[in-house]
Amino acid sequence: MAGASSGTEVATFCPLCVSRCGARATVTDGTFTLGPDPSHPTGRALCVKGKAAPQITAHPDRLRHPMRRTTPKGAPDPGWQRMSWDDALDSVAERLRALAEEHGPESVVFSSVSPSTSAIVDSIDWIQRLQRAFGSPNLAVSMELCGWGRYLASLYTFGASVPGAYMPDLDRAGCILFWGYNPSVSRLAHATATTAALRRGARLVVVDPRRAGLATKADPWLRVRPGTDAALAMAITHVMIDNGWFDEPFVRRWTNAPLLVRVDTGRLLRAEALAAGGDPGHHVAWDEVAELPVVVDPAARGTDIEDHGRLALARTVEVATGDGPVACRPAFDLVAAQCRATPPTVAAEITGVPADEIERAARVLWESRPIAFYTWSGLEQHSGTTQIIRAINVLYALTGCLDAPGGNVLFTPVPTNSVAGVDLLDPAQRAKTIGVTERPLGPARFEFVTGEDLYTAALEGRPYQARGLVSFGSNLLMAHGDSARGRDALQALEFQVHLDLFMCPTAEQADIVLPVTGAFEAEGLKVGFEVSQEAQSLVQLRRPLVPPVGEARPDVQVVFDLAMRLGLGAQFFAGDVDAGWRHQLEPSGVTLEQLRDDPSGVQLPLETHHRKYAAAGGDGVPAGFATSTGRIELYAEDFLDVGQPAVPTFTEPATSPRSRPDLAEEFPLVLTCAKPLHFCETQHRQVARLRSRAPDPQVELHPDTAAARGITAGDWVEIATPKGRVRARAAFNHSLADDVVCGQHGWFEACEELDLPGHPPFGPDSANLNLVLSQTPSDPTSGSSPLRAQVCEVTKHPGG
């Protein structure tokens, strides 16, 4: 579609990150500018990345034509040769068909840049549809690094994505808890809403190793040692339980706190143990008044219990079973005991957070309810990620704020037809997802492949050989740890096609590279903007503002074109993107014509319904929660099946000076990392408007730490880990603990306009932090890489 008319102002939104900020575009003489649109529910402000979108779009280094490699992988020069789109798509389809026929479609992995940090949100559902229609169960989208905690790990507590789908109701929150999350960098719409909440008197609690962004306004700010967040959450929970600061009626009625756990096996006691013919799917609680066991039917969602207040929460009881008496304890008692072992004094020594601050945080959280919370990748890149998330989920569950006004709320969505194609993949194929055998509760259970497992499949053929890769903008080698192993893995593939705006280290390994349009050169459909009911009720079709650069095509169009060549036209509306969108929108009643006529979008009259778990259906039974017990699971029995504890547990980070004293003398510091404000992960360092504000890679360290090493601010330094050394400039941060330093990943591009150099992604003088960060030892449940808590040393670079 052609760009907007010159000299016009157009309502739009910026899709470059998860904030999807509403914007006004002014189009003049083939270019455009962006500014905030206060009338849009996410448009109060626009970050530097959004304001630089015109420069990103028009950058001279954009990929302009499809290209094929003419030299072997690993050669210094790929020998790129221009090709037509027809030849490129025919070649890709031919290679993918051949791999599927000879080795099965599972031998082809699809990958995508994260929708949270790019405009791929326009296309991700369609990419998944293509992956599934093709027959591959494998999608590498960095879920273990950016999404596991928000979307999937929380399923084992709430049966739902909290806080990924149950978003913080910031407009009505009494207290806001941000844990490992800096919205000033990651989601500007949340930052502006939080600032407004603080002005009306809401409290803000932030847990972060750095006092960055809104943490400067937090009271309290808890400076946690990286990777020890589970201990902190358990200590806060201990204080709340010890003081009775939890919603006891909610906990009794809507969590599995009263359900009895066998002391001998650690399993929930089942009704079949009480008497012959007992239902193995029914659980048991203890009536403290009658001193008798009570059978609990999960399907009844609590309606089979006359008085939940009679059920024991904290005692050991002996239950008569067909095999004799069995000692049991309520699930709540086991959770409380685990937290009791980590009181504030113990947690202070582990986490570095003073005991009195832990106690104060518990008081603030309880007394300032309702609590709205959010977490992000600060908690998703650790060797103990899943238990960290579980500990925070349990803490939040005890407050009783889930789906309550001012808590974390599932705002009513616009009704649509799903287009992600879940039903297109045969269950037998889904069972072949790479990594599902090793980590059956992890991302592979949901068709998401970790970077570690992808590299293993390509290099070692476990569980089978990964032979092909279809990559939609995913710069795997810069976004994941063990970059050199990743390069070897990509070179071992038989075929790789990569779609992107710019050349990158991952694209350089490909056989065919395809140019795609930028966010403002193509239409993009957004159904719901998530952060509030007003935002979630909005449907908007982003209009192209300028024509595509060169021969670039939208990702979604490439998906449809490739599907046609693969013989999947029936699943892709005969190649008609508009028909696909119409199908998606049909239940909403919103038409493409309405959206194209009004670029500001269509607002539906939707209302939020709170506490949906308590709403009774036609049979009079409440909805409850989508878990095996029908309740929030403080005690998650599923984890026992994979050798993990059923209650949240703290384990020292697997690579820390404490867990690895053999490394502590050479590497005494803890290395964490954080997103820089000016870039979307590994992207856009070649753009002068952004690079001028952050010309060099940095590592932040406390001034005392620097002084002890003879380092002054601005010095080039070396960050050394057991895997090697990379360069960065020293920057002082007084808020860091003196044994913690904070680096940045994603540095490789040069900015010719400012005469600022690039940095080799591999080898000497690299600034690629992930080159020296390991993917292992990874979280045993999710495979999350410990990128935010590894040992290191920082020294002055010998070159000055």
PDB file of C-alpha atoms in Angstrom, residues 515-744:
ATOM      1  CA  PRO A 515      14.463  -7.578   3.345  1.00  0.00           C
ATOM      2  CA  VAL A 516      11.378  -6.620   5.327  1.00  0.00           C
ATOM      3  CA  THR A 517       9.556  -3.352   5.782  1.00  0.00           C
ATOM      4  CA  GLY A 518       9.895  -1.178   8.819  1.00  0.00           C
ATOM      5  CA  ALA A 519       7.021  -0.491  11.166  1.00  0.00           C
ATOM      6  CA  PHE A 520       5.832   2.586   9.252  1.00  0.00           C
ATOM      7  CA  GLU A 521       6.118   1.231   5.722  1.00  0.00           C
ATOM      8  CA  ALA A 522       3.309  -1.310   6.063  1.00  0.00           C
ATOM      9  CA  GLU A 523      -0.040  -1.837   7.715  1.00  0.00           C
ATOM     10  CA  GLY A 524      -0.125  -3.368  11.149  1.00  0.00           C
ATOM     11  CA  LEU A 525      -3.203  -4.615  12.985  1.00  0.00           C
ATOM     12  CA  LYS A 526      -3.343  -4.281  16.766  1.00  0.00           C
ATOM     13  CA  VAL A 527      -6.318  -5.670  18.656  1.00  0.00           C
ATOM     14  CA  GLY A 528      -6.117  -4.422  22.233  1.00  0.00           C
ATOM     15  CA  PHE A 529      -3.335  -2.378  23.857  1.00  0.00           C
ATOM     16  CA  GLU A 530      -3.409  -4.300  27.156  1.00  0.00           C
ATOM     17  CA  VAL A 531      -2.525  -1.784  29.872  1.00  0.00           C
ATOM     18  CA  SER A 532      -6.057  -0.699  30.853  1.00  0.00           C
ATOM     19  CA  GLN A 533      -9.637  -1.463  29.906  1.00  0.00           C
ATOM     20  CA  GLU A 534      -9.697   1.575  27.653  1.00  0.00           C
ATOM     21  CA  ALA A 535      -6.517   0.422  25.950  1.00  0.00           C
ATOM     22  CA  GLN A 536      -7.632  -3.195  25.690  1.00  0.00           C
ATOM     23  CA  SER A 537     -10.897  -2.104  24.022  1.00  0.00           C
ATOM     24  CA  LEU A 538      -9.134  -0.360  21.127  1.00  0.00           C
ATOM     25  CA  VAL A 539      -8.630  -1.881  17.672  1.00  0.00           C
ATOM     26  CA  GLN A 540      -6.272   0.034  15.384  1.00  0.00           C
ATOM     27  CA  LEU A 541      -4.796  -0.542  11.944  1.00  0.00           C
ATOM     28  CA  ARG A 542      -1.504   1.285  11.620  1.00  0.00           C
ATOM     29  CA  ARG A 543      -1.314   3.023   8.262  1.00  0.00           C
ATOM     30  CA  PRO A 544       1.890   3.013   6.163  1.00  0.00           C
ATOM     31  CA  LEU A 545       3.415   6.490   6.249  1.00  0.00           C
ATOM     32  CA  VAL A 546       6.085   6.110   3.573  1.00  0.00           C
ATOM     33  CA  PRO A 547       6.708   3.630   0.752  1.00  0.00           C
ATOM     34  CA  PRO A 548       8.882   0.580   1.444  1.00  0.00           C
ATOM     35  CA  VAL A 549      12.632   0.913   1.031  1.00  0.00           C
ATOM     36  CA  GLY A 550      13.863  -0.972  -2.025  1.00  0.00           C
ATOM     37  CA  GLU A 551      12.031  -4.260  -2.482  1.00  0.00           C
ATOM     38  CA  ALA A 552      11.261  -4.764   1.202  1.00  0.00           C
ATOM     39  CA  ARG A 553       8.042  -6.631   1.995  1.00  0.00           C
ATOM     40  CA  PRO A 554       6.043  -6.895   5.236  1.00  0.00           C
ATOM     41  CA  ASP A 555       6.791  -9.985   7.331  1.00  0.00           C
ATOM     42  CA  VAL A 556       3.137 -10.974   7.236  1.00  0.00           C
ATOM     43  CA  GLN A 557       3.098 -10.821   3.432  1.00  0.00           C
ATOM     44  CA  VAL A 558       6.198 -13.007   3.263  1.00  0.00           C
ATOM     45  CA  VAL A 559       4.473 -15.501   5.572  1.00  0.00           C
ATOM     46  CA  PHE A 560       1.453 -15.672   3.276  1.00  0.00           C
ATOM     47  CA  ASP A 561       3.596 -15.831   0.108  1.00  0.00           C
ATOM     48  CA  LEU A 562       5.731 -18.610   1.526  1.00  0.00           C
ATOM     49  CA  ALA A 563       2.657 -20.514   2.716  1.00  0.00           C
ATOM     50  CA  MET A 564       1.298 -20.510  -0.821  1.00  0.00           C
ATOM     51  CA  ARG A 565       4.525 -21.970  -2.195  1.00  0.00           C
ATOM     52  CA  LEU A 566       4.510 -24.630   0.511  1.00  0.00           C
ATOM     53  CA  GLY A 567       1.035 -25.760  -0.509  1.00  0.00           C
ATOM     54  CA  LEU A 568      -0.600 -24.275   2.576  1.00  0.00           C
ATOM     55  CA  GLY A 569      -2.938 -21.874   0.810  1.00  0.00           C
ATOM     56  CA  ALA A 570      -6.031 -23.441   2.370  1.00  0.00           C
ATOM     57  CA  GLN A 571      -4.744 -22.484   5.800  1.00  0.00           C
ATOM     58  CA  PHE A 572      -3.747 -19.004   4.639  1.00  0.00           C
ATOM     59  CA  PHE A 573      -6.875 -17.696   2.960  1.00  0.00           C
ATOM     60  CA  ALA A 574      -5.505 -18.367  -0.533  1.00  0.00           C
ATOM     61  CA  GLY A 575      -2.662 -15.940   0.172  1.00  0.00           C
ATOM     62  CA  ASP A 576      -4.948 -12.975   0.903  1.00  0.00           C
ATOM     63  CA  VAL A 577      -3.761 -11.091   4.008  1.00  0.00           C
ATOM     64  CA  ASP A 578      -6.901  -8.953   4.069  1.00  0.00           C
ATOM     65  CA  ALA A 579      -9.030 -12.112   4.168  1.00  0.00           C
ATOM     66  CA  GLY A 580      -6.986 -13.330   7.109  1.00  0.00           C
ATOM     67  CA  TRP A 581      -7.499 -10.084   8.984  1.00  0.00           C
ATOM     68  CA  ARG A 582     -11.217 -10.114   8.231  1.00  0.00           C
ATOM     69  CA  HIS A 583     -11.450 -13.611   9.692  1.00  0.00           C
ATOM     70  CA  GLN A 584      -9.537 -12.490  12.778  1.00  0.00           C
ATOM     71  CA  LEU A 585     -11.774  -9.459  13.305  1.00  0.00           C
ATOM     72  CA  GLU A 586     -15.114 -11.123  12.505  1.00  0.00           C
ATOM     73  CA  PRO A 587     -16.325 -11.742  16.119  1.00  0.00           C
ATOM     74  CA  SER A 588     -15.528  -8.131  17.048  1.00  0.00           C
ATOM     75  CA  GLY A 589     -17.884  -6.617  14.493  1.00  0.00           C
ATOM     76  CA  VAL A 590     -15.083  -4.254  13.442  1.00  0.00           C
ATOM     77  CA  THR A 591     -14.326  -4.172   9.734  1.00  0.00           C
ATOM     78  CA  LEU A 592     -11.158  -3.415   7.790  1.00  0.00           C
ATOM     79  CA  GLU A 593     -13.026  -0.639   6.040  1.00  0.00           C
ATOM     80  CA  GLN A 594     -13.739   1.080   9.371  1.00  0.00           C
ATOM     81  CA  LEU A 595     -10.110   0.793  10.409  1.00  0.00           C
ATOM     82  CA  ARG A 596      -8.785   2.100   7.105  1.00  0.00           C
ATOM     83  CA  ASP A 597     -11.233   4.983   7.166  1.00  0.00           C
ATOM     84  CA  ASP A 598     -10.255   5.978  10.711  1.00  0.00           C
ATOM     85  CA  PRO A 599      -6.545   5.462  11.542  1.00  0.00           C
ATOM     86  CA  SER A 600      -7.202   6.399  15.184  1.00  0.00           C
ATOM     87  CA  GLY A 601      -8.978   3.063  15.528  1.00  0.00           C
ATOM     88  CA  VAL A 602     -12.293   1.756  16.804  1.00  0.00           C
ATOM     89  CA  GLN A 603     -13.082   1.772  20.524  1.00  0.00           C
ATOM     90  CA  LEU A 604     -15.478  -0.953  21.646  1.00  0.00           C
ATOM     91  CA  PRO A 605     -17.769  -0.424  24.682  1.00  0.00           C
ATOM     92  CA  LEU A 606     -16.221  -3.155  26.847  1.00  0.00           C
ATOM     93  CA  GLU A 607     -16.320  -3.288  30.633  1.00  0.00           C
ATOM     94  CA  THR A 608     -14.090  -5.034  33.137  1.00  0.00           C
ATOM     95  CA  HIS A 609     -15.656  -7.809  35.198  1.00  0.00           C
ATOM     96  CA  HIS A 610     -13.718  -8.422  38.398  1.00  0.00           C
ATOM     97  CA  ARG A 611     -13.134 -11.621  40.366  1.00  0.00           C
ATOM     98  CA  LYS A 612     -14.157 -13.778  37.445  1.00  0.00           C
ATOM     99  CA  TYR A 613     -12.993 -16.867  39.340  1.00  0.00           C
ATOM    100  CA  ALA A 614     -15.991 -16.386  41.657  1.00  0.00           C
ATOM    101  CA  ALA A 615     -18.586 -15.926  38.902  1.00  0.00           C
ATOM    102  CA  ALA A 616     -20.997 -18.859  38.747  1.00  0.00           C
ATOM    103  CA  GLY A 617     -21.872 -20.533  35.480  1.00  0.00           C
ATOM    104  CA  GLY A 618     -25.204 -21.958  34.442  1.00  0.00           C
ATOM    105  CA  ASP A 619     -24.695 -24.911  36.785  1.00  0.00           C
ATOM    106  CA  GLY A 620     -24.124 -22.588  39.729  1.00  0.00           C
ATOM    107  CA  VAL A 621     -20.467 -23.584  40.007  1.00  0.00           C
ATOM    108  CA  PRO A 622     -17.878 -20.770  40.046  1.00  0.00           C
ATOM    109  CA  ALA A 623     -15.240 -20.627  37.320  1.00  0.00           C
ATOM    110  CA  GLY A 624     -12.372 -21.097  39.766  1.00  0.00           C
ATOM    111  CA  PHE A 625      -8.885 -21.407  38.335  1.00  0.00           C
ATOM    112  CA  ALA A 626      -7.509 -23.482  35.447  1.00  0.00           C
ATOM    113  CA  THR A 627      -5.359 -25.702  37.671  1.00  0.00           C
ATOM    114  CA  SER A 628      -5.627 -29.355  38.674  1.00  0.00           C
ATOM    115  CA  THR A 629      -7.211 -28.382  41.995  1.00  0.00           C
ATOM    116  CA  GLY A 630      -9.371 -25.602  40.535  1.00  0.00           C
ATOM    117  CA  ARG A 631      -7.637 -23.272  42.995  1.00  0.00           C
ATOM    118  CA  ILE A 632      -4.546 -21.091  43.082  1.00  0.00           C
ATOM    119  CA  GLU A 633      -1.800 -23.587  43.818  1.00  0.00           C
ATOM    120  CA  LEU A 634       0.441 -22.428  46.632  1.00  0.00           C
ATOM    121  CA  TYR A 635       1.600 -26.032  46.684  1.00  0.00           C
ATOM    122  CA  ALA A 636       2.298 -27.071  43.061  1.00  0.00           C
ATOM    123  CA  GLU A 637       2.338 -30.855  42.943  1.00  0.00           C
ATOM    124  CA  ASP A 638       3.334 -30.849  39.246  1.00  0.00           C
ATOM    125  CA  PHE A 639       6.883 -29.937  40.191  1.00  0.00           C
ATOM    126  CA  LEU A 640       7.354 -33.149  42.149  1.00  0.00           C
ATOM    127  CA  ASP A 641       7.034 -35.047  38.866  1.00  0.00           C
ATOM    128  CA  VAL A 642      10.213 -33.386  37.577  1.00  0.00           C
ATOM    129  CA  GLY A 643      12.222 -33.568  40.784  1.00  0.00           C
ATOM    130  CA  GLN A 644      11.568 -29.996  41.848  1.00  0.00           C
ATOM    131  CA  PRO A 645      10.050 -28.760  45.136  1.00  0.00           C
ATOM    132  CA  ALA A 646       6.313 -28.168  45.246  1.00  0.00           C
ATOM    133  CA  VAL A 647       6.737 -25.107  47.468  1.00  0.00           C
ATOM    134  CA  PRO A 648       8.814 -22.069  46.476  1.00  0.00           C
ATOM    135  CA  THR A 649      12.436 -22.642  47.414  1.00  0.00           C
ATOM    136  CA  PHE A 650      15.584 -20.547  47.289  1.00  0.00           C
ATOM    137  CA  THR A 651      18.736 -21.957  45.735  1.00  0.00           C
ATOM    138  CA  GLU A 652      21.929 -19.930  45.530  1.00  0.00           C
ATOM    139  CA  PRO A 653      22.624 -18.818  41.918  1.00  0.00           C
ATOM    140  CA  ALA A 654      24.553 -21.626  40.273  1.00  0.00           C
ATOM    141  CA  THR A 655      27.480 -19.416  39.247  1.00  0.00           C
ATOM    142  CA  SER A 656      28.140 -16.932  42.013  1.00  0.00           C
ATOM    143  CA  PRO A 657      31.110 -16.229  44.287  1.00  0.00           C
ATOM    144  CA  ARG A 658      29.225 -18.142  47.005  1.00  0.00           C
ATOM    145  CA  SER A 659      28.248 -21.213  45.002  1.00  0.00           C
ATOM    146  CA  ARG A 660      31.592 -21.312  43.183  1.00  0.00           C
ATOM    147  CA  PRO A 661      34.258 -20.399  45.736  1.00  0.00           C
ATOM    148  CA  ASP A 662      36.795 -21.935  43.344  1.00  0.00           C
ATOM    149  CA  LEU A 663      36.104 -19.001  41.006  1.00  0.00           C
ATOM    150  CA  ALA A 664      35.646 -16.285  43.615  1.00  0.00           C
ATOM    151  CA  GLU A 665      39.288 -15.213  43.921  1.00  0.00           C
ATOM    152  CA  GLU A 666      39.720 -14.649  40.189  1.00  0.00           C
ATOM    153  CA  PHE A 667      36.141 -13.450  39.614  1.00  0.00           C
ATOM    154  CA  PRO A 668      34.932 -11.781  42.838  1.00  0.00           C
ATOM    155  CA  LEU A 669      32.136  -9.655  41.342  1.00  0.00           C
ATOM    156  CA  VAL A 670      28.581 -10.484  40.301  1.00  0.00           C
ATOM    157  CA  LEU A 671      27.799  -9.465  36.729  1.00  0.00           C
ATOM    158  CA  THR A 672      24.246  -8.586  35.859  1.00  0.00           C
ATOM    159  CA  CYS A 673      22.883  -6.714  32.848  1.00  0.00           C
ATOM    160  CA  ALA A 674      20.045  -4.367  31.924  1.00  0.00           C
ATOM    161  CA  LYS A 675      18.388  -2.890  28.867  1.00  0.00           C
ATOM    162  CA  PRO A 676      19.766   0.476  27.776  1.00  0.00           C
ATOM    163  CA  LEU A 677      17.168   3.188  27.294  1.00  0.00           C
ATOM    164  CA  HIS A 678      18.125   4.113  23.753  1.00  0.00           C
ATOM    165  CA  PHE A 679      17.979   0.799  21.897  1.00  0.00           C
ATOM    166  CA  CYS A 680      15.583  -2.086  21.301  1.00  0.00           C
ATOM    167  CA  GLU A 681      17.810  -4.912  22.549  1.00  0.00           C
ATOM    168  CA  THR A 682      20.456  -5.604  19.833  1.00  0.00           C
ATOM    169  CA  GLN A 683      18.997  -3.156  17.309  1.00  0.00           C
ATOM    170  CA  HIS A 684      19.637   0.370  16.020  1.00  0.00           C
ATOM    171  CA  ARG A 685      23.092   1.303  17.276  1.00  0.00           C
ATOM    172  CA  GLN A 686      23.862   2.441  13.742  1.00  0.00           C
ATOM    173  CA  VAL A 687      21.228   5.211  14.005  1.00  0.00           C
ATOM    174  CA  ALA A 688      22.924   8.543  14.769  1.00  0.00           C
ATOM    175  CA  ARG A 689      20.012  10.044  16.702  1.00  0.00           C
ATOM    176  CA  LEU A 690      20.146   7.146  19.168  1.00  0.00           C
ATOM    177  CA  ARG A 691      23.868   6.437  19.167  1.00  0.00           C
ATOM    178  CA  SER A 692      24.713  10.074  19.916  1.00  0.00           C
ATOM    179  CA  ARG A 693      23.132   9.589  23.341  1.00  0.00           C
ATOM    180  CA  ALA A 694      24.926   6.310  24.032  1.00  0.00           C
ATOM    181  CA  PRO A 695      28.083   6.230  21.938  1.00  0.00           C
ATOM    182  CA  ASP A 696      29.815   3.270  23.612  1.00  0.00           C
ATOM    183  CA  PRO A 697      28.987   0.061  25.455  1.00  0.00           C
ATOM    184  CA  GLN A 698      29.049   0.615  29.193  1.00  0.00           C
ATOM    185  CA  VAL A 699      29.501  -1.327  32.369  1.00  0.00           C
ATOM    186  CA  GLU A 700      28.202   0.305  35.532  1.00  0.00           C
ATOM    187  CA  LEU A 701      30.072  -0.159  38.795  1.00  0.00           C
ATOM    188  CA  HIS A 702      30.209   1.477  42.185  1.00  0.00           C
ATOM    189  CA  PRO A 703      32.872   4.208  42.460  1.00  0.00           C
ATOM    190  CA  ASP A 704      34.543   2.373  45.347  1.00  0.00           C
ATOM    191  CA  THR A 705      34.767  -0.777  43.249  1.00  0.00           C
ATOM    192  CA  ALA A 706      36.332   1.224  40.438  1.00  0.00           C
ATOM    193  CA  ALA A 707      38.774   3.031  42.720  1.00  0.00           C
ATOM    194  CA  ALA A 708      40.028  -0.249  44.127  1.00  0.00           C
ATOM    195  CA  ARG A 709      40.935  -1.242  40.560  1.00  0.00           C
ATOM    196  CA  GLY A 710      42.391   2.065  39.429  1.00  0.00           C
ATOM    197  CA  ILE A 711      39.459   2.744  37.120  1.00  0.00           C
ATOM    198  CA  THR A 712      38.074   6.205  36.458  1.00  0.00           C
ATOM    199  CA  ALA A 713      34.765   7.053  34.814  1.00  0.00           C
ATOM    200  CA  GLY A 714      34.984   6.751  31.028  1.00  0.00           C
ATOM    201  CA  ASP A 715      37.934   4.355  31.017  1.00  0.00           C
ATOM    202  CA  TRP A 716      37.837   1.440  28.640  1.00  0.00           C
ATOM    203  CA  VAL A 717      37.777  -1.681  30.791  1.00  0.00           C
ATOM    204  CA  GLU A 718      37.730  -5.421  30.321  1.00  0.00           C
ATOM    205  CA  ILE A 719      34.914  -7.542  31.732  1.00  0.00           C
ATOM    206  CA  ALA A 720      36.355 -10.989  32.367  1.00  0.00           C
ATOM    207  CA  THR A 721      34.337 -14.136  33.077  1.00  0.00           C
ATOM    208  CA  PRO A 722      35.359 -17.802  32.950  1.00  0.00           C
ATOM    209  CA  LYS A 723      34.395 -17.709  29.244  1.00  0.00           C
ATOM    210  CA  GLY A 724      36.606 -14.802  28.144  1.00  0.00           C
ATOM    211  CA  ARG A 725      36.877 -11.027  28.016  1.00  0.00           C
ATOM    212  CA  VAL A 726      34.963  -8.183  26.350  1.00  0.00           C
ATOM    213  CA  ARG A 727      35.344  -4.404  26.330  1.00  0.00           C
ATOM    214  CA  ALA A 728      33.169  -1.599  27.687  1.00  0.00           C
ATOM    215  CA  ARG A 729      33.471   1.895  29.095  1.00  0.00           C
ATOM    216  CA  ALA A 730      33.248   2.319  32.841  1.00  0.00           C
ATOM    217  CA  ALA A 731      30.292   4.302  34.174  1.00  0.00           C
ATOM    218  CA  PHE A 732      29.776   4.997  37.866  1.00  0.00           C
ATOM    219  CA  ASN A 733      26.544   4.099  39.643  1.00  0.00           C
ATOM    220  CA  HIS A 734      26.396   4.810  43.377  1.00  0.00           C
ATOM    221  CA  SER A 735      23.214   2.732  43.755  1.00  0.00           C
ATOM    222  CA  LEU A 736      24.946  -0.561  42.968  1.00  0.00           C
ATOM    223  CA  ALA A 737      26.351  -2.770  45.701  1.00  0.00           C
ATOM    224  CA  ASP A 738      30.127  -2.723  45.635  1.00  0.00           C
ATOM    225  CA  ASP A 739      30.292  -6.375  44.544  1.00  0.00           C
ATOM    226  CA  VAL A 740      27.815  -6.025  41.648  1.00  0.00           C
ATOM    227  CA  VAL A 741      28.446  -4.623  38.168  1.00  0.00           C
ATOM    228  CA  CYS A 742      25.914  -4.141  35.377  1.00  0.00           C
ATOM    229  CA  GLY A 743      26.698  -4.543  31.670  1.00  0.00           C
ATOM    230  CA  GLN A 744      24.834  -4.147  28.375  1.00  0.00           C
TER     231      GLN A 744
END
